[in-house]
């Protein structure tokens, strides 16, 4: 019941209340994967990294076949600029959840930060394959090409993006 209340409060964007209910849920049922994972998501959204990491690690321990908590953990390491840790966690997540566009995107972003542009390109292309019109992956892929001075490839991605999203030509997104 506490978990359901936590979900409802989260839907209403009353995140402090959602946390209180979800924390109670994990006190009552310490092995409740969904409550740990949801807590990790909320803590991450609130930039409460240490708490989010704790919850993602616990959720990952509870479901060692699922990669979603590892994707959340990897995203936090990415935000903290812990590139090696992010890469290791996201590679593991990719093996467990190969169909995750978000996981491929975060791993591509980490590889970009590590200046492994071939791997970055591979993962970003996969993210775009898994999720059509995944704009963050598209923009990061353009950065990968620009960093390597592959201007024709960057231009081709921009042109394709604009042809599929004509409203993006007037968007703040590409003008920044």
mmCIF file of C-alpha atoms in Angstrom:
data_model
loop_
_atom_site.group_PDB
_atom_site.id
_atom_site.type_symbol
_atom_site.label_atom_id
_atom_site.label_comp_id
_atom_site.label_asym_id
_atom_site.label_seq_id
_atom_site.Cartn_x
_atom_site.Cartn_y
_atom_site.Cartn_z
ATOM 1 C CA UNK A 1 0.000 0.000 0.000
ATOM 2 C CA UNK A 2 2.847 2.412 0.799
ATOM 3 C CA UNK A 3 4.369 1.718 -2.600
ATOM 4 C CA UNK A 4 1.107 2.566 -4.361
ATOM 5 C CA UNK A 5 0.812 5.766 -2.335
ATOM 6 C CA UNK A 6 4.379 6.632 -3.300
ATOM 7 C CA UNK A 7 3.605 6.114 -6.971
ATOM 8 C CA UNK A 8 0.507 8.291 -6.738
ATOM 9 C CA UNK A 9 2.390 11.087 -4.995
ATOM 10 C CA UNK A 10 5.101 10.813 -7.639
ATOM 11 C CA UNK A 11 2.524 11.148 -10.429
ATOM 12 C CA UNK A 12 1.248 14.284 -8.707
ATOM 13 C CA UNK A 13 4.865 15.565 -8.543
ATOM 14 C CA UNK A 14 4.794 15.691 -4.743
ATOM 15 C CA UNK A 15 8.195 14.095 -4.573
ATOM 16 C CA UNK A 16 8.873 14.573 -0.851
ATOM 17 C CA UNK A 17 5.662 12.706 -0.069
ATOM 18 C CA UNK A 18 6.495 10.054 -2.662
ATOM 19 C CA UNK A 19 9.881 9.514 -1.022
ATOM 20 C CA UNK A 20 8.329 9.183 2.432
ATOM 21 C CA UNK A 21 5.922 6.483 1.241
ATOM 22 C CA UNK A 22 8.556 4.625 -0.768
ATOM 23 C CA UNK A 23 11.025 4.709 2.110
ATOM 24 C CA UNK A 24 8.339 3.242 4.332
ATOM 25 C CA UNK A 25 7.668 0.581 1.703
ATOM 26 C CA UNK A 26 11.322 -0.504 1.693
ATOM 27 C CA UNK A 27 11.421 -0.528 5.494
ATOM 28 C CA UNK A 28 8.397 -2.844 5.475
ATOM 29 C CA UNK A 29 9.701 -4.949 2.577
ATOM 30 C CA UNK A 30 13.488 -4.545 2.250
ATOM 31 C CA UNK A 31 13.619 -6.793 -0.826
ATOM 32 C CA UNK A 32 10.970 -4.886 -2.786
ATOM 33 C CA UNK A 33 12.783 -4.192 -6.068
ATOM 34 C CA UNK A 34 10.243 -1.730 -7.525
ATOM 35 C CA UNK A 35 10.292 0.496 -4.446
ATOM 36 C CA UNK A 36 14.102 0.682 -4.449
ATOM 37 C CA UNK A 37 14.197 1.378 -8.191
ATOM 38 C CA UNK A 38 11.509 4.078 -7.972
ATOM 39 C CA UNK A 39 13.274 5.708 -5.013
ATOM 40 C CA UNK A 40 16.475 5.749 -7.030
ATOM 41 C CA UNK A 41 14.682 7.448 -9.912
ATOM 42 C CA UNK A 42 13.209 10.143 -7.687
ATOM 43 C CA UNK A 43 16.466 10.749 -5.820
ATOM 44 C CA UNK A 44 18.250 10.993 -9.159
ATOM 45 C CA UNK A 45 15.735 13.516 -10.438
ATOM 46 C CA UNK A 46 16.322 15.581 -7.303
ATOM 47 C CA UNK A 47 20.122 15.330 -7.733
ATOM 48 C CA UNK A 48 20.415 13.442 -4.469
ATOM 49 C CA UNK A 49 23.147 11.299 -5.963
ATOM 50 C CA UNK A 50 24.346 9.330 -2.967
ATOM 51 C CA UNK A 51 20.832 8.228 -2.053
ATOM 52 C CA UNK A 52 20.036 7.433 -5.683
ATOM 53 C CA UNK A 53 23.197 5.352 -6.045
ATOM 54 C CA UNK A 54 22.351 3.425 -2.887
ATOM 55 C CA UNK A 55 18.870 2.608 -4.177
ATOM 56 C CA UNK A 56 20.043 1.675 -7.681
ATOM 57 C CA UNK A 57 22.713 -0.615 -6.252
ATOM 58 C CA UNK A 58 20.156 -2.293 -3.985
ATOM 59 C CA UNK A 59 17.675 -2.709 -6.845
ATOM 60 C CA UNK A 60 20.441 -4.193 -8.981
ATOM 61 C CA UNK A 61 21.296 -6.662 -6.212
ATOM 62 C CA UNK A 62 17.644 -7.690 -6.031
ATOM 63 C CA UNK A 63 17.297 -8.212 -9.797
ATOM 64 C CA UNK A 64 20.643 -9.168 -11.232
ATOM 65 C CA UNK A 65 19.132 -9.847 -14.662
ATOM 66 C CA UNK A 66 17.715 -6.352 -15.180
ATOM 67 C CA UNK A 67 19.797 -3.449 -16.366
ATOM 68 C CA UNK A 68 17.487 -0.528 -15.557
ATOM 69 C CA UNK A 69 18.999 0.229 -12.132
ATOM 70 C CA UNK A 70 22.474 0.083 -13.674
ATOM 71 C CA UNK A 71 21.422 2.563 -16.341
ATOM 72 C CA UNK A 72 20.275 4.908 -13.569
ATOM 73 C CA UNK A 73 23.539 4.374 -11.709
ATOM 74 C CA UNK A 74 25.552 4.967 -14.870
ATOM 75 C CA UNK A 75 23.679 8.190 -15.554
ATOM 76 C CA UNK A 76 24.602 9.448 -12.089
ATOM 77 C CA UNK A 77 28.272 8.557 -12.613
ATOM 78 C CA UNK A 78 28.067 10.416 -15.931
ATOM 79 C CA UNK A 79 26.685 13.518 -14.199
ATOM 80 C CA UNK A 80 29.419 13.239 -11.569
ATOM 81 C CA UNK A 81 32.015 12.988 -14.348
ATOM 82 C CA UNK A 82 33.173 9.589 -13.087
ATOM 83 C CA UNK A 83 33.737 8.394 -16.645
ATOM 84 C CA UNK A 84 35.391 5.043 -15.937
ATOM 85 C CA UNK A 85 32.778 4.024 -13.384
ATOM 86 C CA UNK A 86 30.005 5.141 -15.721
ATOM 87 C CA UNK A 87 31.490 3.160 -18.606
ATOM 88 C CA UNK A 88 31.834 -0.029 -16.553
ATOM 89 C CA UNK A 89 28.291 0.148 -15.162
ATOM 90 C CA UNK A 90 26.720 1.096 -18.488
ATOM 91 C CA UNK A 91 28.553 -1.668 -20.349
ATOM 92 C CA UNK A 92 27.155 -4.148 -17.840
ATOM 93 C CA UNK A 93 23.698 -2.602 -18.241
ATOM 94 C CA UNK A 94 24.013 -2.923 -22.021
ATOM 95 C CA UNK A 95 24.653 -6.655 -21.714
ATOM 96 C CA UNK A 96 21.591 -7.048 -19.487
ATOM 97 C CA UNK A 97 19.287 -4.654 -21.344
ATOM 98 C CA UNK A 98 20.469 -4.514 -24.966
ATOM 99 C CA UNK A 99 17.203 -2.918 -26.108
ATOM 100 C CA UNK A 100 17.546 0.217 -23.990
ATOM 101 C CA UNK A 101 17.967 3.369 -26.054
ATOM 102 C CA UNK A 102 18.734 5.339 -22.891
ATOM 103 C CA UNK A 103 21.458 2.903 -21.891
ATOM 104 C CA UNK A 104 23.045 3.086 -25.360
ATOM 105 C CA UNK A 105 22.831 6.888 -25.310
ATOM 106 C CA UNK A 106 24.481 7.220 -21.893
ATOM 107 C CA UNK A 107 27.205 4.766 -22.862
ATOM 108 C CA UNK A 108 27.793 6.690 -26.096
ATOM 109 C CA UNK A 109 28.001 9.904 -24.094
ATOM 110 C CA UNK A 110 30.558 8.382 -21.730
ATOM 111 C CA UNK A 111 32.641 7.092 -24.632
ATOM 112 C CA UNK A 112 32.564 10.603 -26.100
ATOM 113 C CA UNK A 113 33.889 11.980 -22.798
ATOM 114 C CA UNK A 114 36.601 9.289 -22.833
ATOM 115 C CA UNK A 115 37.472 10.346 -26.402
ATOM 116 C CA UNK A 116 36.697 6.857 -27.736
ATOM 117 C CA UNK A 117 34.820 8.237 -30.696
ATOM 118 C CA UNK A 118 34.417 4.932 -32.533
ATOM 119 C CA UNK A 119 32.642 3.403 -29.532
ATOM 120 C CA UNK A 120 30.666 6.613 -28.964
ATOM 121 C CA UNK A 121 29.446 6.535 -32.564
ATOM 122 C CA UNK A 122 28.499 2.865 -32.329
ATOM 123 C CA UNK A 123 26.428 3.321 -29.163
ATOM 124 C CA UNK A 124 24.789 6.539 -30.317
ATOM 125 C CA UNK A 125 23.794 4.968 -33.633
ATOM 126 C CA UNK A 126 22.317 2.070 -31.663
ATOM 127 C CA UNK A 127 20.361 4.474 -29.438
ATOM 128 C CA UNK A 128 18.944 6.173 -32.521
ATOM 129 C CA UNK A 129 18.077 2.783 -34.018
ATOM 130 C CA UNK A 130 16.296 1.701 -30.842
ATOM 131 C CA UNK A 131 14.360 4.939 -30.431
ATOM 132 C CA UNK A 132 13.356 6.772 -33.536
ATOM 133 C CA UNK A 133 13.949 10.527 -33.413
ATOM 134 C CA UNK A 134 16.034 10.333 -30.222
ATOM 135 C CA UNK A 135 17.198 13.944 -30.332
ATOM 136 C CA UNK A 136 19.795 13.856 -27.519
ATOM 137 C CA UNK A 137 21.512 10.916 -29.265
ATOM 138 C CA UNK A 138 21.350 12.758 -32.582
ATOM 139 C CA UNK A 139 22.947 15.869 -31.124
ATOM 140 C CA UNK A 140 25.659 13.871 -29.370
ATOM 141 C CA UNK A 141 26.386 11.974 -32.606
ATOM 142 C CA UNK A 142 26.830 15.303 -34.394
ATOM 143 C CA UNK A 143 29.327 16.277 -31.670
ATOM 144 C CA UNK A 144 31.213 12.997 -32.193
ATOM 145 C CA UNK A 145 31.503 13.708 -35.910
ATOM 146 C CA UNK A 146 32.516 17.325 -35.374
ATOM 147 C CA UNK A 147 35.163 16.333 -32.822
ATOM 148 C CA UNK A 148 36.694 14.055 -35.471
ATOM 149 C CA UNK A 149 36.325 16.716 -38.189
ATOM 150 C CA UNK A 150 33.971 14.381 -40.077
ATOM 151 C CA UNK A 151 32.036 17.376 -41.345
ATOM 152 C CA UNK A 152 30.205 15.542 -44.141
ATOM 153 C CA UNK A 153 28.902 12.962 -41.660
ATOM 154 C CA UNK A 154 27.836 15.690 -39.216
ATOM 155 C CA UNK A 155 26.097 17.593 -41.994
ATOM 156 C CA UNK A 156 24.328 14.449 -43.187
ATOM 157 C CA UNK A 157 22.951 13.827 -39.680
ATOM 158 C CA UNK A 158 21.840 17.456 -39.363
ATOM 159 C CA UNK A 159 20.147 17.393 -42.771
ATOM 160 C CA UNK A 160 18.371 14.116 -42.038
ATOM 161 C CA UNK A 161 17.272 15.395 -38.636
ATOM 162 C CA UNK A 162 15.916 18.600 -40.140
ATOM 163 C CA UNK A 163 14.136 16.770 -42.950
ATOM 164 C CA UNK A 164 12.412 14.530 -40.386
ATOM 165 C CA UNK A 165 11.776 17.406 -37.951
ATOM 166 C CA UNK A 166 11.238 20.618 -39.925
ATOM 167 C CA UNK A 167 10.159 22.432 -36.757
ATOM 168 C CA UNK A 168 13.641 21.821 -35.333
ATOM 169 C CA UNK A 169 15.099 24.274 -37.850
ATOM 170 C CA UNK A 170 13.574 27.078 -35.790
ATOM 171 C CA UNK A 171 14.218 25.471 -32.445
ATOM 172 C CA UNK A 172 16.538 26.681 -29.695
ATOM 173 C CA UNK A 173 17.927 23.163 -29.610
ATOM 174 C CA UNK A 174 20.067 23.484 -32.746
ATOM 175 C CA UNK A 175 20.814 27.167 -32.411
ATOM 176 C CA UNK A 176 22.718 26.784 -29.120
#
